[in-house]
mmCIF file of C-alpha atoms in Angstrom:
data_model
loop_
_atom_site.group_PDB
_atom_site.id
_atom_site.type_symbol
_atom_site.label_atom_id
_atom_site.label_comp_id
_atom_site.label_asym_id
_atom_site.label_seq_id
_atom_site.Cartn_x
_atom_site.Cartn_y
_atom_site.Cartn_z
ATOM 1 C CA MET A 6 -15.015 19.539 -55.884
ATOM 2 C CA PRO A 7 -11.352 19.531 -54.726
ATOM 3 C CA VAL A 8 -9.215 19.042 -52.190
ATOM 4 C CA LYS A 9 -7.988 22.553 -50.602
ATOM 5 C CA GLU A 10 -4.888 23.131 -48.945
ATOM 6 C CA GLN A 11 -4.498 25.234 -46.017
ATOM 7 C CA ARG A 12 -2.681 28.853 -46.369
ATOM 8 C CA VAL A 13 -2.319 31.623 -43.907
ATOM 9 C CA GLU A 14 -1.341 34.844 -44.979
ATOM 10 C CA PHE A 15 -0.593 38.128 -42.932
ATOM 11 C CA LEU A 16 -2.657 41.334 -43.621
ATOM 12 C CA ALA A 17 -1.635 43.801 -41.464
ATOM 13 C CA MET A 18 -0.664 44.629 -38.082
ATOM 14 C CA THR A 19 -0.843 47.681 -35.524
ATOM 15 C CA PRO A 20 1.946 50.291 -36.886
ATOM 16 C CA ASN A 21 5.331 50.697 -34.799
ATOM 17 C CA ALA A 22 4.451 47.806 -32.707
ATOM 18 C CA LEU A 23 7.548 47.895 -30.558
ATOM 19 C CA GLU A 24 7.945 51.615 -30.006
ATOM 20 C CA LEU A 25 3.891 51.032 -28.484
ATOM 21 C CA LEU A 26 5.090 48.242 -26.588
ATOM 22 C CA TYR A 27 7.510 50.058 -25.013
ATOM 23 C CA ALA A 28 5.644 53.087 -24.478
ATOM 24 C CA SER A 29 2.523 50.965 -22.991
ATOM 25 C CA PHE A 30 5.059 49.158 -20.737
ATOM 26 C CA ARG A 31 7.092 52.236 -19.868
ATOM 27 C CA GLN A 32 3.854 53.908 -18.887
ATOM 28 C CA CYS A 33 3.138 51.798 -15.738
ATOM 29 C CA TYR A 34 6.438 52.168 -14.316
ATOM 30 C CA HIS A 35 7.321 55.848 -15.329
ATOM 31 C CA ALA A 36 6.685 59.150 -13.666
ATOM 32 C CA GLY A 37 6.520 60.890 -16.710
ATOM 33 C CA PHE A 38 4.267 61.198 -19.770
ATOM 34 C CA VAL A 39 4.990 58.603 -22.590
ATOM 35 C CA ALA A 40 3.337 61.264 -25.294
ATOM 36 C CA ASP A 41 6.442 63.165 -24.543
ATOM 37 C CA MET A 42 8.915 60.360 -25.473
ATOM 38 C CA TRP A 43 7.083 58.873 -28.476
ATOM 39 C CA PRO A 44 8.887 61.480 -31.040
ATOM 40 C CA LYS A 45 11.934 60.053 -29.576
ATOM 41 C CA LEU A 46 11.108 56.321 -30.157
ATOM 42 C CA LEU A 47 10.017 56.925 -33.534
ATOM 43 C CA ASN A 48 13.187 58.598 -34.438
ATOM 44 C CA GLY A 49 15.363 56.072 -33.121
ATOM 45 C CA GLU A 50 16.820 57.796 -29.952
ATOM 46 C CA VAL A 51 15.935 54.667 -28.036
ATOM 47 C CA GLU A 52 17.300 52.008 -29.783
ATOM 48 C CA ARG A 53 15.019 49.566 -31.265
ATOM 49 C CA ASP A 54 17.271 46.510 -28.962
ATOM 50 C CA LYS A 55 16.646 48.246 -26.103
ATOM 51 C CA GLN A 56 13.063 48.581 -26.433
ATOM 52 C CA ALA A 57 12.734 44.803 -27.327
ATOM 53 C CA SER A 58 14.559 43.715 -23.982
ATOM 54 C CA PHE A 59 12.576 46.334 -22.157
ATOM 55 C CA VAL A 60 9.204 44.616 -23.285
ATOM 56 C CA SER A 61 10.730 40.975 -23.088
ATOM 57 C CA GLY A 62 11.803 41.241 -19.595
ATOM 58 C CA ILE A 63 8.687 42.900 -18.128
ATOM 59 C CA LEU A 64 6.771 39.914 -19.955
ATOM 60 C CA GLU A 65 8.911 37.605 -17.812
ATOM 61 C CA SER A 66 7.362 38.956 -15.078
ATOM 62 C CA GLY A 67 3.865 37.894 -15.540
ATOM 63 C CA HIS A 68 2.819 41.653 -16.800
ATOM 64 C CA THR A 69 0.825 41.016 -20.212
ATOM 65 C CA SER A 70 -1.998 43.611 -20.352
ATOM 66 C CA PRO A 71 0.075 46.458 -22.374
ATOM 67 C CA ILE A 72 0.479 43.909 -25.151
ATOM 68 C CA GLU A 73 -3.210 44.066 -26.034
ATOM 69 C CA HIS A 74 -2.488 47.278 -27.895
ATOM 70 C CA VAL A 75 -0.797 45.926 -30.528
ATOM 71 C CA SER A 76 -3.170 43.567 -32.888
ATOM 72 C CA PHE A 77 -2.564 41.218 -36.045
ATOM 73 C CA THR A 78 -4.969 40.418 -38.710
ATOM 74 C CA PHE A 79 -4.597 37.128 -41.095
ATOM 75 C CA ALA A 80 -6.482 36.357 -43.851
ATOM 76 C CA ILE A 81 -6.859 32.429 -43.841
ATOM 77 C CA GLU A 82 -8.332 29.670 -46.561
ATOM 78 C CA GLY A 83 -8.372 26.268 -46.868
ATOM 79 C CA ILE A 84 -9.875 25.363 -43.742
ATOM 80 C CA SER A 85 -12.943 23.427 -42.785
ATOM 81 C CA ARG A 86 -15.700 24.585 -40.922
ATOM 82 C CA ALA A 87 -15.078 22.529 -38.089
ATOM 83 C CA CYS A 88 -11.606 23.995 -37.657
ATOM 84 C CA SER A 89 -13.302 27.854 -37.965
ATOM 85 C CA HIS A 90 -15.886 26.437 -34.890
ATOM 86 C CA GLN A 91 -13.086 26.265 -32.719
ATOM 87 C CA ILE A 92 -11.557 29.423 -34.207
ATOM 88 C CA VAL A 93 -14.625 31.548 -33.242
ATOM 89 C CA ARG A 94 -14.538 30.357 -29.661
ATOM 90 C CA HIS A 95 -11.917 32.557 -28.967
ATOM 91 C CA ARG A 96 -13.634 35.693 -27.506
ATOM 92 C CA ILE A 97 -11.368 38.592 -27.967
ATOM 93 C CA ALA A 98 -10.958 38.953 -31.594
ATOM 94 C CA SER A 99 -12.700 40.021 -34.578
ATOM 95 C CA TYR A 100 -13.866 37.762 -37.448
ATOM 96 C CA SER A 101 -15.257 37.991 -40.966
ATOM 97 C CA GLN A 102 -16.055 34.650 -42.559
ATOM 98 C CA GLN A 103 -17.004 33.668 -45.908
ATOM 99 C CA SER A 104 -21.096 33.527 -45.817
ATOM 100 C CA GLN A 105 -22.769 30.070 -47.352
ATOM 101 C CA ARG A 106 -25.743 32.319 -47.612
ATOM 102 C CA TYR A 107 -24.273 34.418 -49.827
ATOM 103 C CA VAL A 108 -21.663 32.698 -51.945
ATOM 104 C CA THR A 109 -22.615 29.262 -53.620
ATOM 105 C CA GLU A 110 -21.423 26.328 -53.117
ATOM 106 C CA ASN A 111 -22.063 24.480 -56.749
ATOM 107 C CA ASP A 112 -18.442 23.613 -56.641
ATOM 108 C CA MET A 113 -17.895 23.045 -52.665
ATOM 109 C CA ASP A 114 -14.005 22.520 -51.949
ATOM 110 C CA TYR A 115 -13.421 20.501 -48.926
ATOM 111 C CA ILE A 116 -10.699 19.678 -46.605
ATOM 112 C CA LEU A 117 -9.985 15.837 -46.396
ATOM 113 C CA PRO A 118 -8.147 14.610 -42.878
ATOM 114 C CA PRO A 119 -4.823 13.205 -43.370
ATOM 115 C CA SER A 120 -5.733 10.218 -41.419
ATOM 116 C CA ILE A 121 -8.675 9.376 -43.775
ATOM 117 C CA ALA A 122 -6.208 10.267 -46.880
ATOM 118 C CA LYS A 123 -3.783 7.746 -45.941
ATOM 119 C CA ILE A 124 -6.189 5.013 -46.103
ATOM 120 C CA PRO A 125 -7.523 4.227 -49.535
ATOM 121 C CA GLU A 126 -10.823 2.785 -48.861
ATOM 122 C CA ALA A 127 -11.131 5.621 -46.115
ATOM 123 C CA ARG A 128 -10.281 8.221 -48.899
ATOM 124 C CA GLU A 129 -12.564 6.579 -51.449
ATOM 125 C CA ARG A 130 -15.891 6.627 -49.217
ATOM 126 C CA PHE A 131 -15.178 9.711 -47.859
ATOM 127 C CA GLU A 132 -14.513 11.505 -51.204
ATOM 128 C CA LYS A 133 -17.769 9.696 -52.704
ATOM 129 C CA PHE A 134 -19.740 11.169 -49.753
ATOM 130 C CA MET A 135 -18.344 14.657 -50.828
ATOM 131 C CA ASP A 136 -19.777 14.111 -54.515
ATOM 132 C CA GLU A 137 -22.984 12.924 -53.073
ATOM 133 C CA VAL A 138 -23.566 16.179 -50.910
ATOM 134 C CA GLY A 139 -22.230 18.104 -53.533
ATOM 135 C CA GLU A 140 -25.191 16.973 -56.073
ATOM 136 C CA THR A 141 -27.706 17.066 -53.328
ATOM 137 C CA TYR A 142 -26.928 20.584 -52.454
ATOM 138 C CA LYS A 143 -27.252 21.443 -56.338
ATOM 139 C CA ASP A 144 -30.399 19.867 -56.685
ATOM 140 C CA LEU A 145 -31.592 21.339 -53.241
ATOM 141 C CA ARG A 146 -30.749 24.846 -55.026
ATOM 142 C CA GLU A 147 -32.362 24.416 -58.544
ATOM 143 C CA ILE A 148 -35.770 22.876 -56.577
ATOM 144 C CA LEU A 149 -36.314 25.872 -54.649
ATOM 145 C CA ILE A 150 -35.346 28.141 -57.455
ATOM 146 C CA ALA A 151 -37.563 26.503 -59.670
ATOM 147 C CA ASN A 152 -40.440 27.020 -56.847
ATOM 148 C CA GLY A 153 -39.622 30.640 -56.948
ATOM 149 C CA MET A 154 -37.358 30.634 -53.558
ATOM 150 C CA GLU A 155 -34.516 31.719 -55.392
ATOM 151 C CA LYS A 156 -33.642 33.985 -52.403
ATOM 152 C CA LYS A 157 -33.740 31.108 -50.036
ATOM 153 C CA ALA A 158 -31.606 28.818 -52.282
ATOM 154 C CA ASN A 159 -28.117 29.408 -50.691
ATOM 155 C CA GLU A 160 -29.290 29.635 -47.428
ATOM 156 C CA ASP A 161 -31.707 26.716 -47.205
ATOM 157 C CA ALA A 162 -29.540 24.288 -49.542
ATOM 158 C CA ARG A 163 -26.567 24.863 -47.365
ATOM 159 C CA PHE A 164 -28.313 22.872 -44.470
ATOM 160 C CA VAL A 165 -26.656 19.587 -46.496
ATOM 161 C CA LEU A 166 -22.981 21.097 -46.058
ATOM 162 C CA PRO A 167 -20.498 18.904 -44.442
ATOM 163 C CA GLN A 168 -18.237 20.525 -41.424
ATOM 164 C CA ALA A 169 -15.324 19.443 -44.205
ATOM 165 C CA ALA A 170 -16.719 22.397 -46.401
ATOM 166 C CA GLU A 171 -13.823 24.855 -47.335
ATOM 167 C CA THR A 172 -14.262 28.333 -45.606
ATOM 168 C CA LYS A 173 -12.194 31.357 -45.724
ATOM 169 C CA ILE A 174 -12.029 33.631 -42.542
ATOM 170 C CA VAL A 175 -10.307 37.234 -41.760
ATOM 171 C CA VAL A 176 -8.942 37.085 -38.108
ATOM 172 C CA THR A 177 -7.690 40.034 -36.023
ATOM 173 C CA MET A 178 -6.235 39.135 -32.604
ATOM 174 C CA ASN A 179 -4.201 41.461 -30.064
ATOM 175 C CA CYS A 180 -1.186 39.924 -28.991
ATOM 176 C CA ARG A 181 -2.507 38.738 -25.607
ATOM 177 C CA SER A 182 -5.315 36.992 -27.531
ATOM 178 C CA LEU A 183 -2.905 35.839 -29.712
ATOM 179 C CA MET A 184 -0.524 34.221 -27.012
ATOM 180 C CA HIS A 185 -3.591 32.811 -25.384
ATOM 181 C CA PHE A 186 -4.441 30.931 -28.495
ATOM 182 C CA PHE A 187 -1.025 30.191 -28.955
ATOM 183 C CA ASN A 188 -0.695 28.346 -25.448
ATOM 184 C CA LEU A 189 -4.066 26.482 -26.564
ATOM 185 C CA ARG A 190 -3.891 25.697 -30.303
ATOM 186 C CA CYS A 191 -0.245 24.685 -30.478
ATOM 187 C CA CYS A 192 -0.569 22.066 -27.988
ATOM 188 C CA THR A 193 0.159 18.720 -29.292
ATOM 189 C CA ARG A 194 -3.879 18.206 -27.880
ATOM 190 C CA ALA A 195 -5.077 20.454 -29.984
ATOM 191 C CA GLN A 196 -6.775 19.044 -33.673
ATOM 192 C CA TRP A 197 -4.226 18.686 -35.983
ATOM 193 C CA GLU A 198 -6.228 21.262 -38.434
ATOM 194 C CA VAL A 199 -6.602 24.255 -35.825
ATOM 195 C CA ARG A 200 -2.891 23.619 -34.689
ATOM 196 C CA SER A 201 -1.367 23.598 -38.185
ATOM 197 C CA MET A 202 -3.015 26.911 -38.532
ATOM 198 C CA ALA A 203 -1.904 28.232 -35.267
ATOM 199 C CA ASP A 204 1.691 27.064 -36.030
ATOM 200 C CA LYS A 205 1.975 29.098 -39.468
ATOM 201 C CA MET A 206 0.861 32.143 -37.557
ATOM 202 C CA LEU A 207 3.077 31.962 -34.810
ATOM 203 C CA LYS A 208 5.595 31.814 -37.350
ATOM 204 C CA ILE A 209 4.396 35.053 -38.994
ATOM 205 C CA CYS A 210 4.331 36.754 -35.747
ATOM 206 C CA ARG A 211 7.691 35.315 -34.339
ATOM 207 C CA GLU A 212 9.050 36.734 -37.943
ATOM 208 C CA LYS A 213 6.965 40.401 -36.954
ATOM 209 C CA LEU A 214 7.104 40.959 -33.446
ATOM 210 C CA PRO A 215 9.960 38.441 -31.920
ATOM 211 C CA ALA A 216 10.514 40.510 -28.464
ATOM 212 C CA ILE A 217 6.777 39.167 -28.005
ATOM 213 C CA PHE A 218 6.222 36.192 -29.599
ATOM 214 C CA ASN A 219 9.522 34.557 -29.358
ATOM 215 C CA VAL A 220 8.227 32.468 -26.252
ATOM 216 C CA GLY A 221 4.841 31.907 -27.875
ATOM 217 C CA GLY A 222 3.801 28.570 -28.388
ATOM 218 C CA ALA A 223 2.320 25.982 -26.466
ATOM 219 C CA ARG A 224 2.005 26.481 -22.546
ATOM 220 C CA CYS A 225 4.049 23.517 -21.828
ATOM 221 C CA GLU A 226 7.015 25.386 -23.583
ATOM 222 C CA GLN A 227 7.093 28.478 -21.236
ATOM 223 C CA LEU A 228 6.431 26.494 -18.273
ATOM 224 C CA GLY A 229 8.883 23.516 -18.861
ATOM 225 C CA TYR A 230 6.093 21.102 -17.583
ATOM 226 C CA CYS A 231 2.695 19.976 -18.906
ATOM 227 C CA PRO A 232 -0.196 21.893 -17.127
ATOM 228 C CA GLU A 233 -2.411 18.947 -18.131
ATOM 229 C CA SER A 234 -3.011 15.789 -15.930
ATOM 230 C CA GLU A 235 -1.211 12.870 -16.321
ATOM 231 C CA ARG A 236 -4.274 11.107 -18.268
ATOM 232 C CA PHE A 237 -4.103 13.881 -21.458
ATOM 233 C CA ALA A 238 -0.152 14.686 -20.936
ATOM 234 C CA CYS A 239 1.673 13.863 -24.434
ATOM 235 C CA GLY A 240 4.997 13.228 -23.098
ATOM 236 C CA ARG A 241 6.952 16.078 -24.614
ATOM 237 C CA PHE A 242 7.461 17.859 -20.677
ATOM 238 C CA PRO A 243 7.017 16.158 -17.315
ATOM 239 C CA THR A 244 3.651 16.972 -15.728
ATOM 240 C CA LEU A 245 3.438 19.008 -12.658
ATOM 241 C CA SER A 246 2.326 16.364 -10.319
ATOM 242 C CA GLU A 247 5.407 14.157 -11.471
ATOM 243 C CA ILE A 248 7.796 16.924 -10.722
ATOM 244 C CA THR A 249 6.206 17.619 -7.471
ATOM 245 C CA SER A 250 6.563 13.578 -6.661
ATOM 246 C CA LYS A 251 10.280 13.675 -7.560
ATOM 247 C CA SER A 252 11.081 16.539 -5.464
ATOM 248 C CA LEU A 253 9.480 15.068 -2.196
#
């Protein structure tokens, strides 16, 4: 049962994403029908730099709903079940996750937290427990199969699997959902594993669609102050209460 490393891969995004965003934003402020300008956008009659500048400028006003027309899909592996439970709490998204019911976990990979990895005695105890879990899982499957319950073997033996068990998942989110995801999960207060994953996703999004995601990331980076209370602030930015108190 080896330790698994995190991996985030870009699979797909909405075709002609910048052109679609430009057309969507323009329709909000344009008296005509954007379908009539669509061929011009596709054949380059409207420069992409002009489109990107227009989209970025409107975003600065706080008008974000049109970016829902574009979505990204990622394949992710090397994350724990603890991490995936956090991801799927983001509602406006689609998920396809590896099933412990149909995939046998006899050779379960797992995620080793860095805080445990750097302390020898903690790592030793953690890895010993992972081995114990693995053996227990195998024993339970064999017992169930021997008792004529082969169809139940995986789905019932999996009850002993830990949150550290590695999982794989395909995630699709539209740009507005991604921006919200990055606001929360790129924050230093986010759990280390989901933050690492979010940082990798954001890097890809910035490369693919900079007009939207160059301003993506933790909320404090956009606001210029920490929206958390002083109790939870990490210190990278002043809190809103600190700013207002100075202005009095």
